[in-house]
C-alpha cells in the first residue's frame, strides 16, 4: 500500500517528490528513534492518542506542506496584484501567478488545512521542523 | 474496537482524504522544486512591497511586460529585462530589485546575489565580462555595496541556527553603511526602509525562536519566519520590525 507521502507526491516530478520523501523520512526517523529509545519522552504523545503510526502520517503531511504548499501559499497570499495593483498576470520564469491561479491555490490551501483539521491535527503541526518537535507538541497537545 | 482496528480505520480515513486532495489539486501544486523556490521569492517580494505601501510610500511598477510584472528569480538574467518596483517618499526614489549581484566593498572579488535588494533609483547597475565567469561569454550584472540600502534573503526552509547566523555574513558583505556587525545606528522606529531581512518559510522550535529574538536584538536585521502559513507576516509584526532611516 502506498504511503501517504507517496499519494501526495504522485503529481510531482521526481526531484520534487524525492525532496518531500527525504524530508518526511528524516522526520519519521526522529519519531521512531524516540519511540524505540526514549519511552518517557514518547509517553505523553501516546497517552494523548498519537500513536507512532499516526505521528508518521503527520510527518508525511508536514513535509508535503512545507516543501510544496508553503511556497505556493507565500506567493498567493496577497493575490495576483497584492501590493502591486494593476499588474495583471505575473511571470516568474516559466510560472504564471495570476488571479485564476491565486483562487485555485487558496482553495487548495484551505482544503489541506481543512483535511488536517478533520484529523484533529493542529495547523501549527504542519510547520513542525523535526519529528522530535512533533512528538513534543503531540504530548503537550498545544500549538506551541 | 481494538486499538489495531482503530489505527487501521484512521489510516484509511487519512488515505481517502489525501487521495481526494491529490486528485482535486494535483494540477495546482504540480511544480518543480525550482518553481517552488521562485514562488517563495515572489511571496517575499510582494510582502516587502506591501510593507512599503502600508507605510505610505508611493509604489510604482516599472518595466512591465505585456503579460504583466516579470519577476526575476535566478541570478542569470539581465536585470534590465525584468520588472522592478520604484518607491517614492520624502523626495527620494528607490528601487526594489530581485537577483542583482552585489559587489562587496570588502573586496571586489566578493560578489554574491541576494534574493532582493533595495537601492537608490539612480544606482548604477554595472556590467562586465570576466573570463572566469561563463568563459567570458556572459555579462556579470552588479551593483556596488555602497549603493545597497538593504539586502534581503528568502529561504523556504525551517529556521535552523546555521542558516540564521550565516545571514549575518551576507549583511556584513552587502552593506557599506554597516560600520560593525552589531552597528544599529541606522535603526529608527519611524524609518522608511525595512532593515536587512531574512524571510524564512518555516517556524522552528521554541529554542530556535529564542535565537531569532537574540539575533534581532543584537544585529540590525529582521528574521521573519512562518511565511509558509502566516497571513501578513510583516504587517503582523508591526512595531517590532527593525526599520531604517
XYZ file of C-alpha atoms in Angstrom:
389
model
C 0.000 0.000 0.000
C 1.467 3.384 -0.907
C 2.311 5.681 1.956
C 0.538 8.979 2.454
C 3.517 10.867 1.116
C 3.599 8.659 -1.988
C -0.004 9.575 -2.733
C 0.650 13.288 -2.269
C 3.808 13.467 -4.363
C 2.443 11.495 -7.287
C 1.725 14.662 -9.346
C 5.241 15.975 -8.797
C 8.393 15.478 -10.836
C 10.912 13.010 -9.457
C 13.249 15.583 -7.934
C 10.481 17.399 -6.090
C 8.919 14.124 -4.944
C 12.254 12.932 -3.580
C 12.734 16.168 -1.676
C 9.430 15.631 0.096
C 10.059 11.923 0.706
C 13.523 12.605 2.119
C 12.179 15.315 4.386
C 9.322 13.096 5.595
C 11.638 10.178 6.195
C 14.007 12.325 8.269
C 11.110 13.398 10.467
C 9.857 9.823 10.788
C 13.305 8.612 11.801
C 13.211 11.114 14.652
C 9.837 9.789 15.765
C 10.899 6.155 15.559
C 14.117 6.857 17.434
C 12.216 8.455 20.275
C 9.681 5.629 20.281
C 12.418 2.995 20.418
C 14.886 4.701 22.748
C 13.141 7.373 24.789
C 9.913 5.884 26.008
C 9.463 8.536 28.670
C 9.577 11.252 26.010
C 7.151 9.318 23.844
C 4.675 8.522 26.582
C 2.775 11.856 26.643
C 2.078 11.673 22.898
C 0.895 8.067 23.204
C -1.323 8.957 26.129
C -2.821 11.794 24.083
C -3.799 9.266 21.434
C -0.997 9.870 18.975
C 0.485 6.533 18.062
C 3.770 6.212 16.238
C 1.875 5.350 13.060
C -0.264 8.465 13.332
C 2.737 10.655 14.021
C 4.473 9.218 10.980
C 1.498 10.170 8.856
C 1.670 13.684 10.260
C 5.340 13.744 9.250
C 4.243 12.980 5.696
C 1.671 15.747 5.753
C 4.080 18.237 7.337
C 6.899 17.578 4.871
C 4.479 17.946 1.962
C 3.020 21.152 3.416
C 6.424 22.750 3.988
C 8.083 21.704 0.745
C 5.175 22.025 -1.685
C 2.256 24.009 -0.336
C 4.113 26.536 1.807
C 5.889 28.309 -1.063
C 2.659 28.432 -3.050
C 0.896 29.913 -0.049
C 3.573 32.572 0.328
C 3.233 33.611 -3.320
C -0.556 33.704 -3.437
C -1.316 35.241 -0.083
C -1.702 38.772 -1.406
C -3.435 37.815 -4.589
C -2.114 38.291 -8.087
C -1.623 42.005 -7.596
C -1.290 42.181 -3.849
C 0.870 45.168 -3.140
C 1.126 45.824 -6.881
C -2.309 46.769 -8.123
C -2.909 46.659 -11.826
C -0.043 44.428 -12.712
C -2.134 41.643 -14.198
C -0.592 38.237 -14.568
C 2.863 37.680 -13.219
C 5.684 35.624 -14.622
C 8.489 34.062 -12.683
C 10.485 32.244 -15.268
C 8.164 29.561 -16.524
C 5.425 30.051 -13.980
C 2.475 32.365 -14.023
C 0.751 33.617 -10.937
C -2.463 35.269 -11.993
C -5.854 35.757 -10.442
C -7.064 32.312 -11.549
C -4.066 30.546 -10.049
C -4.394 32.512 -6.839
C -8.005 31.367 -6.486
C -7.047 27.743 -7.109
C -4.128 27.947 -4.724
C -6.161 29.469 -1.942
C -8.844 26.827 -2.334
C -6.161 24.154 -2.253
C -4.572 25.516 0.904
C -7.914 25.851 2.621
C -8.720 22.248 1.709
C -5.418 20.962 3.032
C -5.743 22.752 6.328
C -9.329 21.508 6.475
C -8.115 17.970 5.847
C -5.727 18.271 8.773
C -8.431 19.753 10.959
C -10.752 16.800 10.241
C -7.978 14.563 11.568
C -7.623 16.725 14.666
C -4.166 17.882 13.563
C -3.482 21.494 14.575
C -2.326 23.650 11.682
C 0.849 24.567 13.514
C 1.968 20.930 13.492
C 2.178 21.092 9.709
C 5.035 23.564 10.122
C 6.929 21.465 12.640
C 10.634 21.413 11.869
C 11.531 17.981 13.243
C 9.922 14.736 14.324
C 11.239 15.427 17.818
C 9.293 18.679 17.971
C 6.204 16.905 16.666
C 6.380 14.289 19.439
C 6.760 17.086 21.968
C 3.811 19.075 20.644
C 1.654 15.969 20.403
C 2.371 15.222 24.029
C 1.554 18.738 25.115
C -1.453 18.934 22.785
C -0.582 22.503 22.218
C 0.187 24.690 19.251
C 3.403 25.901 20.807
C -12.983 -1.678 18.528
C -9.445 -2.853 19.114
C -6.569 -0.421 19.051
C -5.268 -2.072 15.874
C -8.544 -1.743 14.025
C -8.907 1.861 15.210
C -5.493 2.640 13.757
C -6.345 0.887 10.526
C -9.570 2.803 10.230
C -7.876 6.138 10.956
C -5.238 5.434 8.351
C -7.929 4.526 5.833
C -9.707 7.813 6.504
C -6.472 9.734 6.002
C -5.771 7.907 2.774
C -9.248 8.658 1.493
C -8.904 12.385 2.186
C -5.390 12.578 0.823
C -6.277 10.804 -2.415
C -9.165 13.161 -2.962
C -6.924 16.140 -2.244
C -4.274 14.959 -4.691
C -6.905 14.295 -7.360
C -8.524 17.683 -6.933
C -5.432 19.818 -6.537
C -2.552 17.943 -8.128
C -2.529 20.225 -11.162
C -2.310 23.257 -8.888
C 0.614 22.064 -6.838
C 2.461 20.279 -9.623
C 5.590 22.461 -9.572
C 9.280 21.741 -9.823
C 11.487 22.479 -6.854
C 12.927 25.431 -8.794
C 9.455 26.796 -9.343
C 8.661 26.310 -5.661
C 11.705 28.385 -4.705
C 10.715 31.027 -7.239
C 7.202 31.133 -5.818
C 8.548 31.649 -2.328
C 10.783 34.502 -3.500
C 7.812 36.100 -5.217
C 5.864 35.853 -1.987
C 8.634 37.589 -0.078
C 8.933 40.274 -2.752
C 5.215 41.027 -2.681
C 5.305 41.060 1.113
C 8.108 43.645 1.020
C 6.245 45.833 -1.461
C 3.177 45.633 0.767
C 5.332 46.789 3.689
C 6.245 49.970 1.841
C 2.683 50.611 0.644
C 1.276 50.241 4.138
C 3.983 52.664 5.287
C 2.647 55.313 2.924
C 5.399 55.035 0.339
C 4.420 55.523 -3.302
C 4.854 52.275 -5.216
C 5.254 52.253 -8.992
C 5.745 49.159 -11.117
C 8.454 49.637 -13.687
C 9.448 47.808 -16.834
C 6.253 45.816 -17.013
C 5.758 43.485 -19.918
C 2.681 42.673 -21.999
C 1.775 39.858 -19.660
C 2.298 41.830 -16.515
C 5.021 42.082 -13.906
C 8.004 39.971 -14.857
C 9.808 38.624 -11.813
C 13.471 37.690 -11.971
C 14.086 34.625 -9.836
C 17.533 33.500 -10.940
C 20.911 35.275 -10.987
C 21.365 34.522 -14.681
C 19.071 37.170 -16.121
C 19.834 40.737 -17.200
C 18.045 42.869 -14.582
C 17.165 45.443 -17.257
C 14.886 42.888 -18.924
C 12.787 42.324 -15.842
C 10.268 44.337 -13.929
C 11.028 46.084 -10.683
C 9.339 48.334 -8.173
C 10.117 52.006 -7.689
C 9.491 53.577 -4.294
C 8.934 57.260 -3.703
C 8.809 59.171 -0.452
C 10.202 62.375 1.051
C 11.575 63.418 -2.336
C 13.667 60.295 -2.658
C 13.328 57.350 -5.022
C 14.475 53.804 -4.512
C 14.154 50.564 -6.457
C 13.329 47.086 -5.211
C 15.047 44.584 -7.452
C 15.468 40.841 -7.498
C 18.574 38.764 -8.054
C 21.016 41.586 -8.691
C 24.563 40.693 -7.782
C 26.277 42.797 -5.124
C 29.988 43.562 -5.360
C 31.193 43.969 -1.803
C 33.193 46.941 -0.547
C 35.286 44.423 1.391
C 36.886 43.069 -1.790
C 35.856 43.362 -5.429
C 36.031 39.584 -5.885
C 33.408 39.138 -3.179
C 30.243 39.055 -5.230
C 27.014 37.307 -4.401
C 23.366 37.618 -5.269
C 20.820 38.390 -2.573
C 17.275 37.486 -3.495
C 16.044 41.074 -3.099
C 17.838 44.410 -2.789
C 16.740 47.978 -2.233
C 18.938 50.585 -3.922
C 18.588 54.272 -4.844
C 16.877 54.601 -8.207
C 19.951 56.262 -9.648
C 22.269 53.446 -8.542
C 24.320 52.146 -11.404
C 23.840 48.517 -12.403
C 27.246 47.802 -13.806
C 28.099 45.077 -16.245
C 31.340 43.445 -17.191
C 32.672 40.261 -18.654
C 35.048 38.066 -16.696
C 36.997 35.177 -18.171
C 36.286 33.176 -15.028
C 32.538 33.622 -15.408
C 30.912 31.611 -18.182
C 34.220 31.764 -20.056
C 33.624 35.446 -20.575
C 30.602 34.795 -22.768
C 28.021 36.202 -20.385
C 27.874 39.577 -18.768
C 28.037 39.971 -14.999
C 25.476 42.489 -13.738
C 26.087 44.002 -10.336
C 25.629 46.919 -8.005
C 28.251 48.053 -5.520
C 27.557 47.534 -1.857
C 27.962 51.282 -1.402
C 24.583 51.583 -3.131
C 22.750 48.918 -1.155
C 20.188 50.241 1.289
C 19.056 46.773 2.325
C 19.643 43.256 1.041
C 17.038 40.648 1.838
C 17.201 36.897 1.585
C 14.418 34.312 1.200
C 14.661 30.737 2.443
C 11.750 28.337 2.051
C 13.024 26.250 4.977
C 12.564 25.866 8.684
C 14.926 28.167 10.538
C 17.995 26.434 11.907
C 20.937 28.048 13.712
C 23.491 27.851 10.901
C 21.062 29.419 8.430
C 20.281 32.227 10.816
C 23.807 33.091 11.819
C 25.041 32.748 8.217
C 22.751 35.589 7.191
C 24.931 37.967 9.194
C 27.783 37.264 6.796
C 25.704 38.455 3.899
C 24.633 41.532 5.856
C 28.286 42.401 6.559
C 29.376 41.953 2.954
C 26.390 43.688 1.320
C 26.110 46.895 3.331
C 28.840 49.525 3.159
C 26.958 51.607 5.740
C 27.498 48.942 8.385
C 30.495 50.056 10.447
C 30.445 46.894 12.579
C 28.294 43.743 12.593
C 26.252 44.991 15.524
C 26.014 48.578 14.259
C 22.379 49.504 14.856
C 22.879 53.240 14.314
C 20.629 53.267 11.247
C 17.758 51.568 13.008
C 14.978 54.098 13.554
C 11.428 53.436 14.710
C 9.839 55.623 12.032
C 12.265 54.667 9.309
C 11.058 54.190 5.773
C 13.024 51.082 4.957
C 12.885 47.562 6.284
C 16.234 46.595 7.800
C 18.035 43.700 6.092
C 15.647 40.813 6.491
C 15.849 37.058 6.299
C 12.472 35.704 5.226
C 12.032 32.094 6.331
C 9.187 29.801 5.380
C 9.045 27.579 8.442
C 8.705 28.452 12.112
C 11.172 26.418 14.159
C 11.097 25.232 17.733
C 10.927 27.361 20.876
C 14.713 27.394 21.344
C 15.188 28.474 17.730
C 12.680 31.269 18.197
C 14.737 32.472 21.166
C 17.744 32.585 18.900
C 15.811 34.617 16.341
C 14.913 37.152 19.020
C 18.516 37.338 20.197
C 19.809 37.820 16.690
C 17.362 40.626 16.008
C 18.234 42.330 19.273
C 21.950 42.117 18.538
C 22.204 42.900 14.814
C 20.461 45.457 12.552
C 18.290 42.784 10.969
C 14.877 41.173 10.930
C 14.251 37.463 10.757
C 10.695 36.886 9.675
C 9.648 33.268 9.908
C 6.410 31.448 9.213
C 5.858 32.741 5.705
C 4.563 29.347 4.613
C 1.415 29.743 6.586
C 1.143 33.116 8.285
C -1.034 35.738 6.625
C 0.527 39.230 6.523
C 3.712 38.365 8.434
C 5.231 41.850 8.129
C 2.008 43.653 8.996
C 1.533 41.348 11.981
C 4.920 42.276 13.395
C 4.188 45.997 13.271
C 6.429 47.986 15.580
C 8.628 45.018 16.406
C 10.171 45.178 12.938
C 13.526 46.907 12.634
C 13.264 49.858 10.275
C 15.945 52.121 8.930
C 16.059 55.784 8.079
